[in-house]
Amino acid sequence: MAGLRRRLVKRRIRIRRTRGRRVRRALVVLLALLANLVGAAVVAYHLTKIPEPHPETAMQSTVFVDDHGDYLGRRGPVDRQEVPLSQVPRYVQEAVIAAENRSFRTDTGISPKAIARAAWATVSGGDRQGGSTITQQYVKNALLSPEQTLSRKAREALISIKLDRTRSKDEILQGYLNTVYFGRGAAGIQSAARNYFGVDAKDLTVSQGAALASVINIPSYYEKAGSDPKVTAKLVDRWEWVLDAMADSGAITSAQRAGARFPAFRFYPPGDTDGQRQYLIDAAASEAADRLGITEDQLARGGYTVRTTFDLTAQDATAELAADGTDKKTGEKSGKKTGEKTAEAKAGGKKQAEVTASGDVRVHTAVVALVPGDGAVRVLYGGADYASQPFNDARDGAVEAGTALEPFSSMKLLAPLTDLTRTAAPTPLRLASAYATAAAHGVYATPYTVAKITRAGRTLYEAHPRTRTAMTRADAGTVAKFLYGRSDAPLATQTGAAGLRTLWQTTYDEHLTLTVALFAEHPAKGKKAALPAPLPYTAGSRSLSVAEGVWSKIVGTAEGHDPAAEPNPGLPTGQTKPILATR
């Protein structure tokens, strides 16, 4: 026992004597390890390059709006449009910061705690961890792959630090806002603003901005807000939390916070309402690509905003009027009594049994409304459903003219109307252009559908009327006399037909020309081609209903004007007509 005690004492003495040396050695090893790690990190930092954004994050869609700026639709592989940070209200920027990364303005681009949590979760196999900074989210979403590995997280951190040191906070925030996913298929704040609220990013309110910022957390869940009560209630709680943080930081005033009301979301998923609009987008996309000298595919991916000449309200009204009372399979419902004939049927001396739509007959309606002397197309109704018929009857359809060309039969027309009277089946757009020429005292204006093209706030194209004289002023007056002499209507109106196969009605004044064309066919079946069919008895009333309804939607009746004081090209002396309010 005594020997064992002596050996223990000697060991304790030896440990005390060598403790300092061993501590120094451990510190040296630790410092060397830290130095190596720091050195490796420094080398890795300098070797790390900030990659270019993924091709898909650089892609943008092209958006089409009507003459009032109302959204028509888009073309492109990704629903995204870049906007400069200057077009995103400051309170919207602060809402996103409050929701996603409140230290964004002062941090170094990373969150060490979040990185440590994510690393531990990866090693331990735990649940995926969030909490990344806005800079890290931008790097992950736009510059790197989404894989969850330690090496990718390390690279994400290095790139985030380097990005924070080489780019301004505003540049990083702009990149983030233009690429972050908001749900509803929308990448970026501009598309999100349109998809959720139907406005541009620059027009978002405080409440709308806070709502979009709240969505970023779980976009696939919150995208149903507005249509799913449970989702909406949960989003309201997060929205309140974001607004409270904004008020605490001074991003909004106490009055703004007190006055905030949860905004109304557009219904989601959207209804099947864009079938008709695709006709308009087809026409405008083709023209816009031609004006820019690019392909339609390049246009779709280019992030342009195409302002069209269309009046969406009038176009939608036209679709409703054209479809009213129609059965595509069996013809039209008739409000007439049995045996009652239209003027066209009486003129042709046909019996009702020979002109009634029966069996599988499809009635087509084409409507064109354009501005005389300018050429801007307001309505271009080319079919009932783009999905079943992408061909545009109004722009490209050849409809037998018959007596619709009668007013031009005895006059000499100049280019581009030279061969109009020799054209048996003009397009409705071309016939409308001819009558618009008469309405403009003989000045032909090339029809156009694109008013302006912009990208990133810069105007790339702006339309100007392209005009030329296509008939003399006297001939234009002759057309007006012809139309007013055949009708008791207060507006110049021509009703024409090709037997019982087609029916045309054109109405015009100095401000608008409106052409409605109807024809019927037996649809193609298998190898059997489509065949012409007689129009039903209701064609006349239907044509009149569409014309009157569309006209009133676009112009309406003005008040406080003296009709006799207004110019009336070519009218007989003393004859006047009501003056219509124009856009």
Short mmCIF file of N, CA and C in Angstrom, two decimals, residues 2 25 59 74 95 130 142 233 257 272 297 319 376 411 434 474 490 542:
data_model
loop_
_atom_site.label_atom_id
_atom_site.label_comp_id
_atom_site.label_asym_id
_atom_site.label_seq_id
_atom_site.Cartn_x
_atom_site.Cartn_y
_atom_site.Cartn_z
N ALA A 2 1.94 1.21 0.79
CA ALA A 2 2.83 2.38 0.88
C ALA A 2 3.47 2.66 -0.46
N ARG A 25 0.81 22.94 -25.71
CA ARG A 25 0.77 22.11 -26.92
C ARG A 25 -0.65 22.03 -27.50
N MET A 59 -35.53 34.18 -67.32
CA MET A 59 -36.65 34.22 -68.25
C MET A 59 -37.77 35.09 -67.68
N ARG A 74 -50.85 36.66 -70.64
CA ARG A 74 -49.40 36.66 -70.81
C ARG A 74 -48.99 35.55 -71.78
N ALA A 95 -42.18 45.46 -45.88
CA ALA A 95 -43.05 44.35 -45.49
C ALA A 95 -42.34 43.02 -45.70
N GLY A 130 -35.36 26.33 -41.66
CA GLY A 130 -35.44 27.59 -42.40
C GLY A 130 -34.61 28.65 -41.70
N ALA A 142 -31.92 31.65 -56.94
CA ALA A 142 -31.56 32.16 -58.26
C ALA A 142 -30.19 31.72 -58.76
N ALA A 233 -57.83 32.67 -42.93
CA ALA A 233 -57.73 33.01 -41.50
C ALA A 233 -56.28 32.91 -41.02
N ARG A 257 -51.10 51.71 -39.63
CA ARG A 257 -51.33 50.40 -39.02
C ARG A 257 -52.78 50.28 -38.56
N ASP A 272 -62.30 29.50 -66.08
CA ASP A 272 -61.90 29.31 -67.47
C ASP A 272 -62.37 30.50 -68.29
N ASP A 297 -41.55 33.81 -80.24
CA ASP A 297 -40.95 33.11 -79.10
C ASP A 297 -40.04 34.05 -78.31
N ALA A 319 -68.64 38.89 -76.50
CA ALA A 319 -68.69 37.44 -76.32
C ALA A 319 -70.02 37.01 -75.72
N ALA A 376 -57.09 51.98 -84.90
CA ALA A 376 -57.03 51.21 -83.65
C ALA A 376 -58.21 50.26 -83.57
N MET A 411 -67.65 52.94 -107.63
CA MET A 411 -66.60 53.94 -107.41
C MET A 411 -65.21 53.34 -107.64
N ALA A 434 -62.85 49.19 -94.89
CA ALA A 434 -63.39 49.93 -96.03
C ALA A 434 -64.45 50.93 -95.57
N ALA A 474 -65.66 62.82 -102.16
CA ALA A 474 -66.99 62.74 -102.76
C ALA A 474 -67.52 61.31 -102.71
N PRO A 490 -80.47 56.38 -86.93
CA PRO A 490 -79.75 57.64 -86.80
C PRO A 490 -78.27 57.53 -87.16
N ARG A 542 -80.28 38.65 -84.15
CA ARG A 542 -79.02 38.44 -83.42
C ARG A 542 -77.96 39.45 -83.85
#
